[in-house]
Coordinates of C-alpha atoms in Angstrom, one line a residue:
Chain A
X14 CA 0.0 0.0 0.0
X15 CA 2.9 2.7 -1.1
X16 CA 1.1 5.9 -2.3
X17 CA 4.0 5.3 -5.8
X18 CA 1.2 2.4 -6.9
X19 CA -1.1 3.9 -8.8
X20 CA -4.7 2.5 -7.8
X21 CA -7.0 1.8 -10.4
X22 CA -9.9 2.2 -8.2
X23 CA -9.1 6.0 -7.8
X24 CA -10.6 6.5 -11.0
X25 CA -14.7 6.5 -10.4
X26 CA -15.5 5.3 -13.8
X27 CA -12.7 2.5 -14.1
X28 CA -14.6 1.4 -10.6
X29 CA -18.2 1.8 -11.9
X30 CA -16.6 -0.5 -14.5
X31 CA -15.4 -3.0 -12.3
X32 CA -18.0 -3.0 -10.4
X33 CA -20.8 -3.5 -13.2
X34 CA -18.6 -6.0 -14.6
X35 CA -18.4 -8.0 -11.5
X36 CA -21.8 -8.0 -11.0
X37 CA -22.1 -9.1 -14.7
X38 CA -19.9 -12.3 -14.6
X39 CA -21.4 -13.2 -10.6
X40 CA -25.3 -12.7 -12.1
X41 CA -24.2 -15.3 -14.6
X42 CA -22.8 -17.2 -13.2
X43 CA -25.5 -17.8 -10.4
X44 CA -28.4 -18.3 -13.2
X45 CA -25.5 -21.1 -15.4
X46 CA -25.7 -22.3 -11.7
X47 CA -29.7 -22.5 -11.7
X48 CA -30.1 -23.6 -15.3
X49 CA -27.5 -26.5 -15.1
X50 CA -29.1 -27.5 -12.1
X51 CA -32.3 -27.9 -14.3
X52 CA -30.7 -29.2 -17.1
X53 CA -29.5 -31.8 -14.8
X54 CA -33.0 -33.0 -13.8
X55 CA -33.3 -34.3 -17.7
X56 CA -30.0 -36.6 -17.4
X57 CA -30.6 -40.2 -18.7
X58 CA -28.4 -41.7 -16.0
X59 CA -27.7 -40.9 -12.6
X60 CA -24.2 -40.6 -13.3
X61 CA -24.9 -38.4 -16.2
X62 CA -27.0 -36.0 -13.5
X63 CA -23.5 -36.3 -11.5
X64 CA -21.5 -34.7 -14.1
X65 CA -23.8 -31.7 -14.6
X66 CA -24.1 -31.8 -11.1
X67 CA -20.5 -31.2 -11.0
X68 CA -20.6 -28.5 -13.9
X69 CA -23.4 -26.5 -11.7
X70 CA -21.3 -26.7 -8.8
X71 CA -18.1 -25.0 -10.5
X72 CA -20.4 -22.5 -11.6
X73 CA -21.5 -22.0 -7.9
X74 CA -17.7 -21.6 -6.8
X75 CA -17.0 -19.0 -9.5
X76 CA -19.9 -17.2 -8.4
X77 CA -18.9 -17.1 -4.7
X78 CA -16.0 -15.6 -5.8
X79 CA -17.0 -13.0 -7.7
X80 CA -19.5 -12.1 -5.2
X81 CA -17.1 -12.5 -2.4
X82 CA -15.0 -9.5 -4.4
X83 CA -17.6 -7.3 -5.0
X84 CA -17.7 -7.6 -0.7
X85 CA -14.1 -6.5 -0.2
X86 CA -14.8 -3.9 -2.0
X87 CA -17.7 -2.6 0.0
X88 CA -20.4 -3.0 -2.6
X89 CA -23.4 -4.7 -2.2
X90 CA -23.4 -7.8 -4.6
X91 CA -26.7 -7.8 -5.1
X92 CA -27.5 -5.1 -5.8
X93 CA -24.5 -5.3 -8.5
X94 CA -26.1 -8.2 -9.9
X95 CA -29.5 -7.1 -10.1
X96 CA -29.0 -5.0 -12.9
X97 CA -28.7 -7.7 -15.5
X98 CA -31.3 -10.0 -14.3
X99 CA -33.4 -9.2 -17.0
X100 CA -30.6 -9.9 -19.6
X101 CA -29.3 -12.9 -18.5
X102 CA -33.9 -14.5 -18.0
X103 CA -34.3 -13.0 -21.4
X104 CA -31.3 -14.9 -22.7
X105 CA -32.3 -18.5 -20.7
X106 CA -36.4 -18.1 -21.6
X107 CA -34.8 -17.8 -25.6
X108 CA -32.3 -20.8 -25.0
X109 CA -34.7 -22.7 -23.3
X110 CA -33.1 -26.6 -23.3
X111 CA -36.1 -29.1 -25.1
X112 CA -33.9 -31.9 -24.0
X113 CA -30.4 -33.3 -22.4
X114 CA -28.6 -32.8 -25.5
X115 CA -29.4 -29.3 -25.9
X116 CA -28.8 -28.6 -22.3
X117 CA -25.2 -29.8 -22.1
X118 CA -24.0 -28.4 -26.0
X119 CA -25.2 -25.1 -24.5
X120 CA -23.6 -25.7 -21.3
X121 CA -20.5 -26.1 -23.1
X122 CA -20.8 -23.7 -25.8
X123 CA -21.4 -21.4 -22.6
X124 CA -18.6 -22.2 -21.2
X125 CA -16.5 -21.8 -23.5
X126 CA -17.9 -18.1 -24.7
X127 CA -17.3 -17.5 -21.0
X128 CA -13.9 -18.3 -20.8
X129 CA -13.1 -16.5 -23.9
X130 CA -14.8 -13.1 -22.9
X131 CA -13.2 -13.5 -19.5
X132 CA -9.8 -13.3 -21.0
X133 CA -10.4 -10.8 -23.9
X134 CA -11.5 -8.6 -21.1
X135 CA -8.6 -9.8 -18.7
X136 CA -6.1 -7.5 -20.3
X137 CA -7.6 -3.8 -20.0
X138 CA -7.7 -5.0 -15.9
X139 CA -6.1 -3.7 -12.8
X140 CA -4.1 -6.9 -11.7
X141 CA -6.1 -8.0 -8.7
X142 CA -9.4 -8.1 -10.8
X143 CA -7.7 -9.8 -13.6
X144 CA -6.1 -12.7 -11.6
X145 CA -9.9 -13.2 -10.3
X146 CA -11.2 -12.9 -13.7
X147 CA -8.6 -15.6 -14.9
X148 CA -9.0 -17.9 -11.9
X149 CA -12.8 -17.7 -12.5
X150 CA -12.9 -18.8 -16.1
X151 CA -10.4 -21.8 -15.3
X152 CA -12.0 -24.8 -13.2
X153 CA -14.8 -26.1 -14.8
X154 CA -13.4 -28.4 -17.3
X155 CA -16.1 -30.6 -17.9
X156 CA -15.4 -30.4 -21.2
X157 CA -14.5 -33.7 -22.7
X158 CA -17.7 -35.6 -20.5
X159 CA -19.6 -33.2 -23.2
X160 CA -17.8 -34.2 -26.3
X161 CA -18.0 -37.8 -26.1
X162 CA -22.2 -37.9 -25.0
X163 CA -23.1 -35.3 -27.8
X164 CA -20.6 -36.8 -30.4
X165 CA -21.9 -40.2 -29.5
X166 CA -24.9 -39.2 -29.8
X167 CA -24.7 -37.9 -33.1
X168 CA -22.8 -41.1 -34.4
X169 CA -26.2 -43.0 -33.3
X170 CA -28.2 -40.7 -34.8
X171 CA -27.2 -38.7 -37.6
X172 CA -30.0 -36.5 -37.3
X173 CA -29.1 -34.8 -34.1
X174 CA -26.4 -33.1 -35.6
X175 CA -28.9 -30.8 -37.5
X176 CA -30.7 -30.2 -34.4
X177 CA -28.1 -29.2 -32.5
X178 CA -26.4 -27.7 -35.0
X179 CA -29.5 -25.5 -35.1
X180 CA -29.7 -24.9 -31.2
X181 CA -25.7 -23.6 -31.5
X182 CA -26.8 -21.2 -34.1
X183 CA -29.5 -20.1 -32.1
X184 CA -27.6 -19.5 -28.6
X185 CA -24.6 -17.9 -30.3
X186 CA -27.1 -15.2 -32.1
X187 CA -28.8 -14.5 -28.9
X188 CA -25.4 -14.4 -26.7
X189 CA -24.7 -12.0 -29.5
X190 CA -27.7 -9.6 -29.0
X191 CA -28.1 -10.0 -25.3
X192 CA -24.4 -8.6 -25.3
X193 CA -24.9 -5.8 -27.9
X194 CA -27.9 -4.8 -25.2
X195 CA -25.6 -4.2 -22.4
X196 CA -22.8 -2.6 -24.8
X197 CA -25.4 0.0 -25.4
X198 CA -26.7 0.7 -21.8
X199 CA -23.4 0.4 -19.8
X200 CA -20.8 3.0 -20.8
X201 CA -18.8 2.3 -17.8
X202 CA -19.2 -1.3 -18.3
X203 CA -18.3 -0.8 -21.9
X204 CA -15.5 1.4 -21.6
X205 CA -13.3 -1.2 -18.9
X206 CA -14.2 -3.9 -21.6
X207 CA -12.9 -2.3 -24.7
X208 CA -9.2 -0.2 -22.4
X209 CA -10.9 2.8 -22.6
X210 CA -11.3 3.4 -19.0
X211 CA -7.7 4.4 -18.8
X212 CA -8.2 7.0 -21.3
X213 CA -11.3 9.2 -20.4
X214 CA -12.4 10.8 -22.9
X215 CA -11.9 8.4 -25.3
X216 CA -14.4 8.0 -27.9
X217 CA -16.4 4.8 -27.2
X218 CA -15.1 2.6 -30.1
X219 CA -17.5 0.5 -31.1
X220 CA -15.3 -1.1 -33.8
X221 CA -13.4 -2.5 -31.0
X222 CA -16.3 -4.0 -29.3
X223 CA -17.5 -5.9 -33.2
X224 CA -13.8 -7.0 -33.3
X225 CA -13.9 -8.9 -30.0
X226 CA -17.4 -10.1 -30.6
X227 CA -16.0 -11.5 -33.9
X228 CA -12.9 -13.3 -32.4
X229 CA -16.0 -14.4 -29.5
X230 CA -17.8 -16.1 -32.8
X231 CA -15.0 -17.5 -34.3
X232 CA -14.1 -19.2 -31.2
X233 CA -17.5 -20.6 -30.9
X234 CA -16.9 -21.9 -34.8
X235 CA -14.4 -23.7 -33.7
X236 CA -15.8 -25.7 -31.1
X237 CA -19.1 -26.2 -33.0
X238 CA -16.5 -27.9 -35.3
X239 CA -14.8 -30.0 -32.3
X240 CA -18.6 -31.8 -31.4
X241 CA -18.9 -32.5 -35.4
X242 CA -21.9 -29.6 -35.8
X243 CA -21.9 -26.9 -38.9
X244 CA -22.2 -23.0 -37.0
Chain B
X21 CA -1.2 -52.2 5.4
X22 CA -0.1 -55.3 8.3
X23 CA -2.2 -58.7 8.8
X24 CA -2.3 -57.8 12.7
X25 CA -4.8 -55.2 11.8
X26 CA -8.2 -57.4 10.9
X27 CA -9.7 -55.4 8.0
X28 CA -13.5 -54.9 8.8
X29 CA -14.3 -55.3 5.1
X30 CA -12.6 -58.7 5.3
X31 CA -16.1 -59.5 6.7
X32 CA -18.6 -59.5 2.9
X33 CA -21.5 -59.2 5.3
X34 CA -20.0 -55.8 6.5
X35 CA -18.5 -54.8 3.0
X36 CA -22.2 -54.7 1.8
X37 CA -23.3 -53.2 4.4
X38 CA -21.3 -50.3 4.2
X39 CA -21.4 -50.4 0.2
X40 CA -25.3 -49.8 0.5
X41 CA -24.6 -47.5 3.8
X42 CA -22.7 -45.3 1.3
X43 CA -25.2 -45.7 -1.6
X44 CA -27.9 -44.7 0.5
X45 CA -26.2 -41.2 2.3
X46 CA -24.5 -40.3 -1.3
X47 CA -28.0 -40.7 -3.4
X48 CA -29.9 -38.6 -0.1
X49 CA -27.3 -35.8 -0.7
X50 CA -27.8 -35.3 -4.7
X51 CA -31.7 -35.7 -4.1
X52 CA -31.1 -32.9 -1.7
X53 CA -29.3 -31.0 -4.0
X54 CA -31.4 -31.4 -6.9
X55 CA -34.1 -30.1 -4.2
X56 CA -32.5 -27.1 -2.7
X57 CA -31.6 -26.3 -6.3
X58 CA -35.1 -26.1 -7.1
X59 CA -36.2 -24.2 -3.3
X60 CA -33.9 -21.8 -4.4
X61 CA -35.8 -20.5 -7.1
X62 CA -38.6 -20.0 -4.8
X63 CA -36.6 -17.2 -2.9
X64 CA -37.9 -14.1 -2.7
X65 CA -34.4 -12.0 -3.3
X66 CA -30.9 -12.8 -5.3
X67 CA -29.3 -12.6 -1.5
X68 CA -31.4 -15.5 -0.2
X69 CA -31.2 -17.4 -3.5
X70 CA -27.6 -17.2 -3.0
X71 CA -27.7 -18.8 0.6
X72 CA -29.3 -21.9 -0.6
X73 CA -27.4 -22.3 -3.6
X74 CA -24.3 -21.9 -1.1
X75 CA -26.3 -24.9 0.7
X76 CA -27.1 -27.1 -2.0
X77 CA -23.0 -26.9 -3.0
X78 CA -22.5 -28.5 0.7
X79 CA -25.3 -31.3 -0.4
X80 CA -23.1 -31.6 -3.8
X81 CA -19.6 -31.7 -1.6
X82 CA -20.8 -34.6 0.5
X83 CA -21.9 -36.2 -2.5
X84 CA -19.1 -35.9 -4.7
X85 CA -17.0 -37.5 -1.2
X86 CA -19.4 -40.6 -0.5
X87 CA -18.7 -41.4 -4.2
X88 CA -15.4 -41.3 -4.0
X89 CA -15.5 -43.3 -1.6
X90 CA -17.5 -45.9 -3.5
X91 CA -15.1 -45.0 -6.1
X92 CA -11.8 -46.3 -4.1
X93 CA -14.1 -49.0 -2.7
X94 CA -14.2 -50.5 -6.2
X95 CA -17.5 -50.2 -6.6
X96 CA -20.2 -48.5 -9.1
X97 CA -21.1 -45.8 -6.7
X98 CA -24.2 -45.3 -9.1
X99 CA -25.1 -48.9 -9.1
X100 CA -25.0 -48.4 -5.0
X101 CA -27.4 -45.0 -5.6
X102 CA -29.9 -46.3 -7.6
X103 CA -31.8 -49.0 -5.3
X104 CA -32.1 -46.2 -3.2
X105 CA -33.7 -43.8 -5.6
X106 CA -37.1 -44.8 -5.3
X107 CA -37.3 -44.3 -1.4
X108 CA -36.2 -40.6 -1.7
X109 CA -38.4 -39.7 -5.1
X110 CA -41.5 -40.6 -3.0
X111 CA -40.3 -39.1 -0.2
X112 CA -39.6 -35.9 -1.7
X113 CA -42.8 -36.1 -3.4
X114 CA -44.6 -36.5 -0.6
X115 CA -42.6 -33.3 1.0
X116 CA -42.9 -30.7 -2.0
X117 CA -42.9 -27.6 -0.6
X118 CA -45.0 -24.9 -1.4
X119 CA -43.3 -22.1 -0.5
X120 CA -39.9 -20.4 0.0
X121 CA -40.6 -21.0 3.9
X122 CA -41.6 -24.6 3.4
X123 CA -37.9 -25.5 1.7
X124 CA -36.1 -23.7 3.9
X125 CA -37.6 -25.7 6.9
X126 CA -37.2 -29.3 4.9
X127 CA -33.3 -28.2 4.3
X128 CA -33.0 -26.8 7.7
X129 CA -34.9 -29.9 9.6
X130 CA -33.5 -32.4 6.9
X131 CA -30.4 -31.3 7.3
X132 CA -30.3 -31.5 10.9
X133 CA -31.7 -35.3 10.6
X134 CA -29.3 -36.6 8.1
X135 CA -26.4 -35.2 10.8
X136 CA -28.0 -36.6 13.7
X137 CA -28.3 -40.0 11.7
X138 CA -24.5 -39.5 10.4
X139 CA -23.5 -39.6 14.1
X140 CA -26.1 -42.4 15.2
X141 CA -24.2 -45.0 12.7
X142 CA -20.8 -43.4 12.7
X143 CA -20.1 -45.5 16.2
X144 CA -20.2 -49.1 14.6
X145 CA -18.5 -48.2 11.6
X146 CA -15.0 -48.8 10.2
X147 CA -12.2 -46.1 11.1
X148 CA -12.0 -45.0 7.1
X149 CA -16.0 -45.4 6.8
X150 CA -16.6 -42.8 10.4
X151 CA -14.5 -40.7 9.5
X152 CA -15.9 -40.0 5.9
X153 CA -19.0 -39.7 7.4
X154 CA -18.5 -38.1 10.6
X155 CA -16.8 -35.7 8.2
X156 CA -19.7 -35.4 5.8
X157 CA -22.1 -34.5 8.3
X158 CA -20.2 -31.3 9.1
X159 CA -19.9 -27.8 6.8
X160 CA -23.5 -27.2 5.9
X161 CA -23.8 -24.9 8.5
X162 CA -26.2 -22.7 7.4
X163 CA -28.6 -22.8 10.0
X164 CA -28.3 -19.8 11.3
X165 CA -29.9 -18.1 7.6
X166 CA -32.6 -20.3 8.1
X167 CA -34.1 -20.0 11.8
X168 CA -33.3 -15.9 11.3
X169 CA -35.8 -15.9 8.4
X170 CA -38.4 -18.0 9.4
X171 CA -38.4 -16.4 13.1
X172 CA -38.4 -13.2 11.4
X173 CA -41.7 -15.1 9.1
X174 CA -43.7 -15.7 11.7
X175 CA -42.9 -12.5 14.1
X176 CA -44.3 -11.2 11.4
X177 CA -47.3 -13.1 10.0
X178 CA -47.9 -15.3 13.7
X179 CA -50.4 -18.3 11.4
X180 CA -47.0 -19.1 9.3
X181 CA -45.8 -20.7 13.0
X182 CA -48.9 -23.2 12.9
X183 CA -48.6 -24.0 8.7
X184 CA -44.6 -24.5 9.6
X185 CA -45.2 -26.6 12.8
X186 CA -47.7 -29.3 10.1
X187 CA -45.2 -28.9 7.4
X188 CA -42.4 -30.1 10.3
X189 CA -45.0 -32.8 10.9
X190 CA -45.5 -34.3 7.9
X191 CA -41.5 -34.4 7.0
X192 CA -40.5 -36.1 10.0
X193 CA -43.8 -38.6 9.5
X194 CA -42.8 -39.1 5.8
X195 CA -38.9 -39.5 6.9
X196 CA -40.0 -42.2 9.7
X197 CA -41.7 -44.2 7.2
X198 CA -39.1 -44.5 4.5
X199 CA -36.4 -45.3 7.0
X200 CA -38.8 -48.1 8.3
X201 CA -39.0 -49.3 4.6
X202 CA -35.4 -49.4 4.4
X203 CA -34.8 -51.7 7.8
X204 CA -37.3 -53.8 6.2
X205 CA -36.0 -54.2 2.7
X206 CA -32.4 -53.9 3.6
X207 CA -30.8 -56.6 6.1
X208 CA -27.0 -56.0 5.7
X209 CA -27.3 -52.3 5.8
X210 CA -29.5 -52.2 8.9
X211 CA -26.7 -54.5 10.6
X212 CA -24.4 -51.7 9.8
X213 CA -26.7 -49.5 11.1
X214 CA -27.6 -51.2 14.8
X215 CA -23.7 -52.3 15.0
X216 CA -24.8 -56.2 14.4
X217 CA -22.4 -56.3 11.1
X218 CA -19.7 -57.6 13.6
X219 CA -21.9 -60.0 15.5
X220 CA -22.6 -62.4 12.7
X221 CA -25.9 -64.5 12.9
X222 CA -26.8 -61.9 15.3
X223 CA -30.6 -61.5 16.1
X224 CA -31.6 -58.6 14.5
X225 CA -33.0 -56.5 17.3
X226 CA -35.8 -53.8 15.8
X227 CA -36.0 -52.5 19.3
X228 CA -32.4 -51.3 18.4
X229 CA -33.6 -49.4 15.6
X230 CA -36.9 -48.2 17.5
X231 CA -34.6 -46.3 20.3
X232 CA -32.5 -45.0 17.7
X233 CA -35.6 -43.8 15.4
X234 CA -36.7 -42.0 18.6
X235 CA -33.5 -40.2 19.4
X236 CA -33.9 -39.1 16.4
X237 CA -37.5 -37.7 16.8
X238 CA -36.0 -36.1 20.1
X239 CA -33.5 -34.3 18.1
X240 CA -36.2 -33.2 15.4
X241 CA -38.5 -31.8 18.5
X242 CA -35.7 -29.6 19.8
X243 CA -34.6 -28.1 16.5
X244 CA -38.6 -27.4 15.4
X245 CA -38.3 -26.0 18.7
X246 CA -35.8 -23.5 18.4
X247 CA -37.3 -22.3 15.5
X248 CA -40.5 -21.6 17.5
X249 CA -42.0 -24.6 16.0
X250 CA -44.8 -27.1 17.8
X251 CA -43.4 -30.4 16.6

């Protein structure tokens, strides 16, 4: 604590930021936490329930510790959080799970958009935020129990592969829109996101923002690709 | 690892015993995390959602242990679960609650039963076996959430008091009867359970069980109790 260490948090907006970012990544965590925990009801096998048991669970831990930072820094969590409620019931009512399969491939394809934010955002963060931000996306690794059910799956039945080709389609275009939605209603958010909180002033650069949401996409391509489904 | 030490799963009689012992405790903590899960969407506020998510993640600890254990033992731990299963669906069904209030009194009173059971059975079990579960009956503790808001419930609305007291009722009733049907169905486990396992050919003594089932109603009294609660 040497007054030579410049603190991020000095700067109001670049704490606004963090703060609405926080309670961005903790809301959704909590509701991946309640929808897995759903999704989990429709497992074939108990030991199939266990695995997205285990998923939900990891999401629970990530959300602790979000919410557990948003404490130390003397905000209410909750009251962070509440904010993108709406966003984040919109997004589940859309990419509502008919079944097991679609459940886990948008578990995964979740995941995985969630780890990918979490470090195109890491960058442009003080270092205490970013280490959380980086511990938070590792962990959940559930990965591979995914593969194999959903590829199998498709090797039985060829058919499914549309389908869920489909549902992929349809959870990466409304990821897409529920994000562009909180683009345009959070400046501070927006401007921590993009680097510009260091610079006020700056001109919100929303060219920066489609660039990221494009690498997000092309990230989801590829693991489309990886189960064997067309994006 | 010496032959001086007599291994008490040596004995098959107490190996299955304890392999349906650990069935039984892992498949009541995912049913109670699939049901605290589901409670928690009942709750009025993200703050109180968030206290029985932070529950059900105990539940899924505990679980994710007693399979292990099943694991290391060898043994299908979902094969172990799944004779079990029927038991807890009905009972659950029979205990649906039908408000925020109602779960939160099943977790709290359910919670406090399973423990009390935990340290019932951990005396006639195995060294490993005890201390699994005398370790799996601790770090819920969440108990204090739950008798601060349904105090504060009935302070508040005083005929919430007489609804909780019949909804105590009716789980302990329910939770009587579907252990009865497990000493009847299940001979090697209720050895385990009344410390017979090592008394081979032993008479098995239901009076045993009776005591213990109302040490257990005791316990259930008191805590209804301290919430204020007519058992």
């Amino acid at each position: 604590m040497t007054a030579a260490v410049p603190n991020a948090f000095d700067d109001p907006a670049y704490r606004q930021g963090v703060v609405e970012l926080l309670g961005l990544l903790a809301y959704g965590e909590i509701s991946a936490w309640e929808r897995l925990a759903e999704d989990a009801k429709m497992a074939p096998t108990l030991a199939q329930e266990a695995e997205v048991a285990a998923m939900a669970s990891a999401e629970w831990e990530h959300f602790a510790q979000l919410r557990d930072r948003l404490f130390a820094l003397g905000e209410d969590p909750y009251a962070a959080m509440l904010p993108f409620q709406p966003i984040f019931q919109r997004f589940h009512a859309r990419t509502q799970p008919e079944d097991f399969l679609e459940g886990l491939l948008k578990a995964y394809v979740g995941d995985g958009l969630a780890a990918d934010f979490y470090r195109e955002i890491a960058a442009f963060l003080d270092a205490e935020t970013r280490e959380l931000v980086l511990d938070t996306l590792s962990g959940t690794g559930h990965s591979e129990f995914v593969v194999d059910v959903i590829r199998d799956a498709i090797a039985e039945e060829p058919r499914v592969g549309g389908k869920l080709a489909l549902w992929g389609r349809r959870f990466m275009g409304e990821a897409l829109s529920q994000a562009q939605t909180v683009v345009a209603e959070r400046d501070a958010l927006t401007a921590v996101l993009v680097g510009n909180a260091d610079r006020p002033g700056a001109v919100m650069d929303l060219t920066v923002i489609g660039r990221m949401l494009t690498r997000l996409t092309e990230a989801h391509t590829e693991r489309m690709d990886k189960l064997g489904l067309a994006a």
